[in-house]
JSON list of C-alpha atoms in Angstrom, two decimals:
[
{"chain": "A", "resi": 1, "resn": "MET", "atom": "CA", "xyz": [162.19, -62.47, 122.30]},
{"chain": "A", "resi": 2, "resn": "ARG", "atom": "CA", "xyz": [165.18, -62.66, 119.95]},
{"chain": "A", "resi": 3, "resn": "VAL", "atom": "CA", "xyz": [166.33, -66.18, 119.04]},
{"chain": "A", "resi": 4, "resn": "ILE", "atom": "CA", "xyz": [169.66, -66.84, 117.32]},
{"chain": "A", "resi": 5, "resn": "ALA", "atom": "CA", "xyz": [170.09, -70.20, 115.61]},
{"chain": "A", "resi": 6, "resn": "TRP", "atom": "CA", "xyz": [173.73, -70.97, 114.81]},
{"chain": "A", "resi": 7, "resn": "LEU", "atom": "CA", "xyz": [173.69, -73.04, 111.64]},
{"chain": "A", "resi": 8, "resn": "VAL", "atom": "CA", "xyz": [176.56, -75.32, 110.67]},
{"chain": "A", "resi": 9, "resn": "GLU", "atom": "CA", "xyz": [176.80, -77.59, 107.67]},
{"chain": "A", "resi": 10, "resn": "GLY", "atom": "CA", "xyz": [175.61, -81.07, 108.59]},
{"chain": "A", "resi": 11, "resn": "THR", "atom": "CA", "xyz": [173.69, -80.12, 111.76]},
{"chain": "A", "resi": 12, "resn": "TRP", "atom": "CA", "xyz": [171.60, -77.11, 110.77]},
{"chain": "A", "resi": 13, "resn": "PRO", "atom": "CA", "xyz": [168.26, -78.92, 110.21]},
{"chain": "A", "resi": 14, "resn": "ALA", "atom": "CA", "xyz": [168.13, -79.89, 113.91]},
{"chain": "A", "resi": 15, "resn": "CYS", "atom": "CA", "xyz": [168.61, -76.25, 114.94]},
{"chain": "A", "resi": 16, "resn": "VAL", "atom": "CA", "xyz": [165.89, -75.04, 112.60]},
{"chain": "A", "resi": 17, "resn": "ASP", "atom": "CA", "xyz": [163.53, -77.75, 113.84]},
{"chain": "A", "resi": 18, "resn": "ALA", "atom": "CA", "xyz": [164.30, -76.77, 117.45]},
{"chain": "A", "resi": 19, "resn": "VAL", "atom": "CA", "xyz": [163.41, -73.15, 116.69]},
{"chain": "A", "resi": 20, "resn": "ARG", "atom": "CA", "xyz": [160.17, -74.27, 115.05]},
{"chain": "A", "resi": 21, "resn": "THR", "atom": "CA", "xyz": [159.34, -76.34, 118.14]},
{"chain": "A", "resi": 22, "resn": "HIS", "atom": "CA", "xyz": [160.45, -74.03, 120.96]},
{"chain": "A", "resi": 23, "resn": "ALA", "atom": "CA", "xyz": [160.22, -70.42, 119.70]},
{"chain": "A", "resi": 24, "resn": "PRO", "atom": "CA", "xyz": [156.76, -68.90, 119.54]},
{"chain": "A", "resi": 25, "resn": "GLU", "atom": "CA", "xyz": [155.69, -67.39, 116.20]},
{"chain": "A", "resi": 26, "resn": "ALA", "atom": "CA", "xyz": [155.99, -63.86, 117.60]},
{"chain": "A", "resi": 27, "resn": "ASP", "atom": "CA", "xyz": [159.69, -64.31, 118.37]},
{"chain": "A", "resi": 28, "resn": "GLU", "atom": "CA", "xyz": [162.30, -62.67, 116.18]},
{"chain": "A", "resi": 29, "resn": "VAL", "atom": "CA", "xyz": [164.46, -65.40, 114.63]},
{"chain": "A", "resi": 30, "resn": "VAL", "atom": "CA", "xyz": [167.96, -64.84, 113.31]},
{"chain": "A", "resi": 31, "resn": "LEU", "atom": "CA", "xyz": [169.64, -67.59, 111.30]},
{"chain": "A", "resi": 32, "resn": "LEU", "atom": "CA", "xyz": [173.39, -67.26, 111.78]},
{"chain": "A", "resi": 33, "resn": "HIS", "atom": "CA", "xyz": [176.23, -68.77, 109.75]},
{"chain": "A", "resi": 34, "resn": "VAL", "atom": "CA", "xyz": [179.87, -68.06, 110.54]},
{"chain": "A", "resi": 35, "resn": "SER", "atom": "CA", "xyz": [182.73, -68.75, 108.16]},
{"chain": "A", "resi": 36, "resn": "GLY", "atom": "CA", "xyz": [186.09, -69.40, 109.71]},
{"chain": "A", "resi": 37, "resn": "PRO", "atom": "CA", "xyz": [189.29, -67.95, 108.29]},
{"chain": "A", "resi": 38, "resn": "ASP", "atom": "CA", "xyz": [191.28, -71.20, 108.35]},
{"chain": "A", "resi": 39, "resn": "VAL", "atom": "CA", "xyz": [190.97, -72.65, 104.84]},
{"chain": "A", "resi": 40, "resn": "PRO", "atom": "CA", "xyz": [191.13, -69.38, 102.87]},
{"chain": "A", "resi": 41, "resn": "GLY", "atom": "CA", "xyz": [193.95, -68.25, 105.16]},
{"chain": "A", "resi": 42, "resn": "VAL", "atom": "CA", "xyz": [196.05, -71.30, 104.34]},
{"chain": "A", "resi": 43, "resn": "ALA", "atom": "CA", "xyz": [195.45, -70.76, 100.63]},
{"chain": "A", "resi": 44, "resn": "HIS", "atom": "CA", "xyz": [196.33, -67.05, 100.93]},
{"chain": "A", "resi": 45, "resn": "GLY", "atom": "CA", "xyz": [199.52, -67.95, 102.77]},
{"chain": "A", "resi": 46, "resn": "ALA", "atom": "CA", "xyz": [200.54, -70.66, 100.34]},
{"chain": "A", "resi": 47, "resn": "PHE", "atom": "CA", "xyz": [199.92, -68.36, 97.41]},
{"chain": "A", "resi": 48, "resn": "ALA", "atom": "CA", "xyz": [201.85, -65.50, 98.94]},
{"chain": "A", "resi": 49, "resn": "GLY", "atom": "CA", "xyz": [204.73, -67.64, 100.13]},
{"chain": "A", "resi": 50, "resn": "LEU", "atom": "CA", "xyz": [205.13, -70.16, 97.37]},
{"chain": "A", "resi": 51, "resn": "LEU", "atom": "CA", "xyz": [203.24, -69.09, 94.32]},
{"chain": "A", "resi": 52, "resn": "GLY", "atom": "CA", "xyz": [202.79, -65.33, 94.67]},
{"chain": "A", "resi": 53, "resn": "ARG", "atom": "CA", "xyz": [204.20, -64.19, 91.37]},
{"chain": "A", "resi": 54, "resn": "GLY", "atom": "CA", "xyz": [200.89, -64.48, 89.55]},
{"chain": "A", "resi": 55, "resn": "GLY", "atom": "CA", "xyz": [199.25, -61.38, 90.99]},
{"chain": "A", "resi": 56, "resn": "PRO", "atom": "CA", "xyz": [196.38, -61.07, 93.46]},
{"chain": "A", "resi": 57, "resn": "LYS", "atom": "CA", "xyz": [193.73, -62.04, 90.91]},
{"chain": "A", "resi": 58, "resn": "ARG", "atom": "CA", "xyz": [195.04, -65.61, 90.95]},
{"chain": "A", "resi": 59, "resn": "ASP", "atom": "CA", "xyz": [195.01, -65.95, 94.76]},
{"chain": "A", "resi": 60, "resn": "PRO", "atom": "CA", "xyz": [193.14, -69.22, 95.51]},
{"chain": "A", "resi": 61, "resn": "GLY", "atom": "CA", "xyz": [192.23, -67.91, 98.96]},
{"chain": "A", "resi": 62, "resn": "THR", "atom": "CA", "xyz": [189.97, -65.30, 97.37]},
{"chain": "A", "resi": 63, "resn": "ARG", "atom": "CA", "xyz": [188.26, -68.01, 95.33]},
{"chain": "A", "resi": 64, "resn": "LEU", "atom": "CA", "xyz": [187.76, -70.10, 98.49]},
{"chain": "A", "resi": 65, "resn": "GLU", "atom": "CA", "xyz": [186.25, -67.10, 100.29]},
{"chain": "A", "resi": 66, "resn": "ASP", "atom": "CA", "xyz": [183.83, -66.60, 97.39]},
{"chain": "A", "resi": 67, "resn": "LEU", "atom": "CA", "xyz": [182.86, -70.29, 97.39]},
{"chain": "A", "resi": 68, "resn": "GLY", "atom": "CA", "xyz": [182.35, -70.21, 101.16]},
{"chain": "A", "resi": 69, "resn": "SER", "atom": "CA", "xyz": [180.12, -67.15, 100.89]},
{"chain": "A", "resi": 70, "resn": "THR", "atom": "CA", "xyz": [178.01, -68.80, 98.19]},
{"chain": "A", "resi": 71, "resn": "SER", "atom": "CA", "xyz": [177.71, -71.97, 100.24]},
{"chain": "A", "resi": 72, "resn": "ALA", "atom": "CA", "xyz": [176.68, -70.01, 103.34]},
{"chain": "A", "resi": 73, "resn": "ALA", "atom": "CA", "xyz": [174.02, -68.13, 101.39]},
{"chain": "A", "resi": 74, "resn": "GLU", "atom": "CA", "xyz": [172.61, -71.40, 100.06]},
{"chain": "A", "resi": 75, "resn": "LEU", "atom": "CA", "xyz": [172.57, -72.90, 103.54]},
{"chain": "A", "resi": 76, "resn": "LEU", "atom": "CA", "xyz": [170.77, -69.87, 104.96]},
{"chain": "A", "resi": 77, "resn": "ASP", "atom": "CA", "xyz": [168.24, -69.98, 102.11]},
{"chain": "A", "resi": 78, "resn": "ALA", "atom": "CA", "xyz": [167.53, -73.67, 102.76]},
{"chain": "A", "resi": 79, "resn": "ALA", "atom": "CA", "xyz": [167.22, -73.03, 106.49]},
{"chain": "A", "resi": 80, "resn": "ALA", "atom": "CA", "xyz": [164.82, -70.12, 105.97]},
{"chain": "A", "resi": 81, "resn": "GLU", "atom": "CA", "xyz": [162.67, -72.28, 103.72]},
{"chain": "A", "resi": 82, "resn": "ARG", "atom": "CA", "xyz": [162.66, -75.11, 106.30]},
{"chain": "A", "resi": 83, "resn": "LEU", "atom": "CA", "xyz": [161.79, -72.64, 109.08]},
{"chain": "A", "resi": 84, "resn": "GLY", "atom": "CA", "xyz": [158.78, -71.47, 107.10]},
{"chain": "A", "resi": 85, "resn": "ARG", "atom": "CA", "xyz": [158.32, -68.12, 108.82]},
{"chain": "A", "resi": 86, "resn": "PRO", "atom": "CA", "xyz": [159.88, -64.66, 108.68]},
{"chain": "A", "resi": 87, "resn": "CYS", "atom": "CA", "xyz": [163.49, -64.53, 109.83]},
{"chain": "A", "resi": 88, "resn": "THR", "atom": "CA", "xyz": [166.70, -62.59, 109.41]},
{"chain": "A", "resi": 89, "resn": "ARG", "atom": "CA", "xyz": [169.76, -64.17, 107.80]},
{"chain": "A", "resi": 90, "resn": "MET", "atom": "CA", "xyz": [173.13, -63.21, 109.21]},
{"chain": "A", "resi": 91, "resn": "GLU", "atom": "CA", "xyz": [176.54, -64.13, 107.82]},
{"chain": "A", "resi": 92, "resn": "ARG", "atom": "CA", "xyz": [179.66, -63.41, 109.80]},
{"chain": "A", "resi": 93, "resn": "ALA", "atom": "CA", "xyz": [183.32, -64.25, 109.27]},
{"chain": "A", "resi": 94, "resn": "GLY", "atom": "CA", "xyz": [186.11, -64.67, 111.75]},
{"chain": "A", "resi": 95, "resn": "ARG", "atom": "CA", "xyz": [186.89, -66.89, 114.73]},
{"chain": "A", "resi": 96, "resn": "VAL", "atom": "CA", "xyz": [183.74, -68.97, 114.69]},
{"chain": "A", "resi": 97, "resn": "GLU", "atom": "CA", "xyz": [183.22, -69.40, 118.42]},
{"chain": "A", "resi": 98, "resn": "ARG", "atom": "CA", "xyz": [183.82, -65.72, 119.14]},
{"chain": "A", "resi": 99, "resn": "GLU", "atom": "CA", "xyz": [181.55, -64.56, 116.33]},
{"chain": "A", "resi": 100, "resn": "VAL", "atom": "CA", "xyz": [178.75, -66.76, 117.64]},
{"chain": "A", "resi": 101, "resn": "VAL", "atom": "CA", "xyz": [179.08, -65.35, 121.16]},
{"chain": "A", "resi": 102, "resn": "ALA", "atom": "CA", "xyz": [179.22, -61.80, 119.79]},
{"chain": "A", "resi": 103, "resn": "ALA", "atom": "CA", "xyz": [176.09, -62.41, 117.70]},
{"chain": "A", "resi": 104, "resn": "ALA", "atom": "CA", "xyz": [174.31, -63.73, 120.79]},
{"chain": "A", "resi": 105, "resn": "GLY", "atom": "CA", "xyz": [175.11, -60.55, 122.72]},
{"chain": "A", "resi": 106, "resn": "ASP", "atom": "CA", "xyz": [171.58, -59.18, 122.36]},
{"chain": "A", "resi": 107, "resn": "ALA", "atom": "CA", "xyz": [169.78, -62.51, 122.09]},
{"chain": "A", "resi": 108, "resn": "ASP", "atom": "CA", "xyz": [167.34, -64.06, 124.51]},
{"chain": "A", "resi": 109, "resn": "LEU", "atom": "CA", "xyz": [168.11, -67.60, 123.35]},
{"chain": "A", "resi": 110, "resn": "LEU", "atom": "CA", "xyz": [170.94, -69.24, 121.38]},
{"chain": "A", "resi": 111, "resn": "VAL", "atom": "CA", "xyz": [170.15, -72.51, 119.59]},
{"chain": "A", "resi": 112, "resn": "LEU", "atom": "CA", "xyz": [173.06, -74.73, 118.54]},
{"chain": "A", "resi": 113, "resn": "ALA", "atom": "CA", "xyz": [173.78, -78.37, 117.82]},
{"chain": "A", "resi": 114, "resn": "ARG", "atom": "CA", "xyz": [176.30, -80.81, 119.22]},
{"chain": "A", "resi": 115, "resn": "ASP", "atom": "CA", "xyz": [179.26, -81.26, 116.91]},
{"chain": "A", "resi": 116, "resn": "GLY", "atom": "CA", "xyz": [181.48, -83.84, 118.58]},
{"chain": "A", "resi": 117, "resn": "ASP", "atom": "CA", "xyz": [181.12, -87.58, 119.21]},
{"chain": "A", "resi": 118, "resn": "ARG", "atom": "CA", "xyz": [177.42, -88.19, 118.77]},
{"chain": "A", "resi": 119, "resn": "ALA", "atom": "CA", "xyz": [177.56, -91.96, 119.18]},
{"chain": "A", "resi": 120, "resn": "ARG", "atom": "CA", "xyz": [177.21, -91.80, 122.96]},
{"chain": "A", "resi": 121, "resn": "LEU", "atom": "CA", "xyz": [176.18, -89.48, 125.75]},
{"chain": "A", "resi": 122, "resn": "GLY", "atom": "CA", "xyz": [179.01, -87.57, 127.30]},
{"chain": "A", "resi": 123, "resn": "PRO", "atom": "CA", "xyz": [181.18, -84.48, 127.32]},
{"chain": "A", "resi": 124, "resn": "HIS", "atom": "CA", "xyz": [182.91, -85.41, 124.07]},
{"chain": "A", "resi": 125, "resn": "SER", "atom": "CA", "xyz": [179.69, -84.65, 122.18]},
{"chain": "A", "resi": 126, "resn": "LEU", "atom": "CA", "xyz": [180.79, -81.01, 122.09]},
{"chain": "A", "resi": 127, "resn": "GLY", "atom": "CA", "xyz": [183.59, -79.85, 119.84]},
{"chain": "A", "resi": 128, "resn": "PRO", "atom": "CA", "xyz": [185.77, -76.89, 120.83]},
{"chain": "A", "resi": 129, "resn": "ALA", "atom": "CA", "xyz": [183.68, -74.21, 119.10]},
{"chain": "A", "resi": 130, "resn": "VAL", "atom": "CA", "xyz": [180.37, -75.41, 120.54]},
{"chain": "A", "resi": 131, "resn": "ARG", "atom": "CA", "xyz": [181.95, -75.86, 123.98]},
{"chain": "A", "resi": 132, "resn": "PHE", "atom": "CA", "xyz": [183.21, -72.27, 123.84]},
{"chain": "A", "resi": 133, "resn": "ALA", "atom": "CA", "xyz": [179.81, -70.94, 122.76]},
{"chain": "A", "resi": 134, "resn": "VAL", "atom": "CA", "xyz": [177.99, -72.87, 125.49]},
{"chain": "A", "resi": 135, "resn": "ASP", "atom": "CA", "xyz": [180.44, -71.69, 128.14]},
{"chain": "A", "resi": 136, "resn": "HIS", "atom": "CA", "xyz": [180.50, -68.04, 127.06]},
{"chain": "A", "resi": 137, "resn": "ALA", "atom": "CA", "xyz": [177.06, -67.28, 125.65]},
{"chain": "A", "resi": 138, "resn": "PRO", "atom": "CA", "xyz": [175.51, -64.29, 127.45]},
{"chain": "A", "resi": 139, "resn": "CYS", "atom": "CA", "xyz": [172.01, -65.79, 127.17]},
{"chain": "A", "resi": 140, "resn": "PRO", "atom": "CA", "xyz": [170.23, -69.10, 127.72]},
{"chain": "A", "resi": 141, "resn": "VAL", "atom": "CA", "xyz": [171.35, -71.86, 125.35]},
{"chain": "A", "resi": 142, "resn": "LEU", "atom": "CA", "xyz": [169.30, -74.60, 123.74]},
{"chain": "A", "resi": 143, "resn": "LEU", "atom": "CA", "xyz": [171.70, -77.41, 122.81]},
{"chain": "A", "resi": 144, "resn": "VAL", "atom": "CA", "xyz": [170.19, -80.00, 120.47]},
{"chain": "A", "resi": 145, "resn": "TRP", "atom": "CA", "xyz": [171.25, -83.36, 119.09]},
{"chain": "A", "resi": 146, "resn": "PRO", "atom": "CA", "xyz": [171.54, -83.28, 115.30]},
{"chain": "A", "resi": 147, "resn": "GLU", "atom": "CA", "xyz": [169.87, -86.68, 115.16]},
{"chain": "A", "resi": 148, "resn": "THR", "atom": "CA", "xyz": [168.17, -88.93, 117.68]},
{"chain": "A", "resi": 149, "resn": "ALA", "atom": "CA", "xyz": [170.10, -88.83, 120.93]},
{"chain": "A", "resi": 150, "resn": "PRO", "atom": "CA", "xyz": [172.03, -91.98, 121.93]},
{"chain": "A", "resi": 151, "resn": "GLY", "atom": "CA", "xyz": [170.39, -94.11, 124.59]},
{"chain": "A", "resi": 152, "resn": "ILE", "atom": "CA", "xyz": [171.09, -93.95, 128.31]},
{"chain": "A", "resi": 153, "resn": "ALA", "atom": "CA", "xyz": [173.07, -97.20, 127.97]},
{"chain": "A", "resi": 154, "resn": "THR", "atom": "CA", "xyz": [175.84, -95.17, 126.29]},
{"chain": "A", "resi": 155, "resn": "LEU", "atom": "CA", "xyz": [176.56, -93.22, 129.49]},
{"chain": "A", "resi": 156, "resn": "PRO", "atom": "CA", "xyz": [180.17, -93.74, 130.58]},
{"chain": "A", "resi": 157, "resn": "PRO", "atom": "CA", "xyz": [180.65, -95.75, 133.78]},
{"chain": "A", "resi": 158, "resn": "PRO", "atom": "CA", "xyz": [180.99, -93.78, 137.01]},
{"chain": "A", "resi": 159, "resn": "PRO", "atom": "CA", "xyz": [184.52, -93.04, 138.21]},
{"chain": "A", "resi": 160, "resn": "PRO", "atom": "CA", "xyz": [186.01, -95.47, 140.71]},
{"chain": "A", "resi": 161, "resn": "PRO", "atom": "CA", "xyz": [185.50, -94.55, 144.39]},
{"chain": "A", "resi": 162, "resn": "HIS", "atom": "CA", "xyz": [188.24, -92.55, 146.09]},
{"chain": "A", "resi": 163, "resn": "HIS", "atom": "CA", "xyz": [190.11, -94.16, 148.96]}
]
C-alpha cells in the first residue's frame, strides 16, 4: 500500500503521527510538501513592474523560491526523522490543492490535517486547499486534527425546523 502524507508547516507532526499509527510498517510512505506560487509570484511581479532595472539576479522572487525550497527540505527532514522508518520525500510546486491531488493519483491513502478553524467541530475546520483535496482525492483520505479535537459541546446547534 502506498501512503501519501501531505505535510504543511504547523500541522505536519499530526500527519506523521497518523502514518505511524495507521500505516503498517510494510507500507510505502511518501512525505509530500507543496510550495505555492503566491509569495514568490508577487515578488517577481513587483520586481518586474516596479523595480526591474536591476537585472534578474536581484529578483527577490528568486530568493523567496530558494528560501521556500530550503524550508521545505528542512520540514521533510524533520518529518522523516519523526516517522522513524524508510520513506520517500517529495517536493512539488504549483497550485497546492491540485498538486496534492495529482500526487495522490497512485496512492492508496492520503493523510492530511485540518487547516481551518480548529476551535470547534464543524465544516469551517477545513480551509480551501484541504477541502479541495478531500473532495477530489482519488483515494481514501485520513483527515486528522493537528491537536486534540474540540469536544462534542462545540458542535453548532441544529438548524431550525422548516415550516
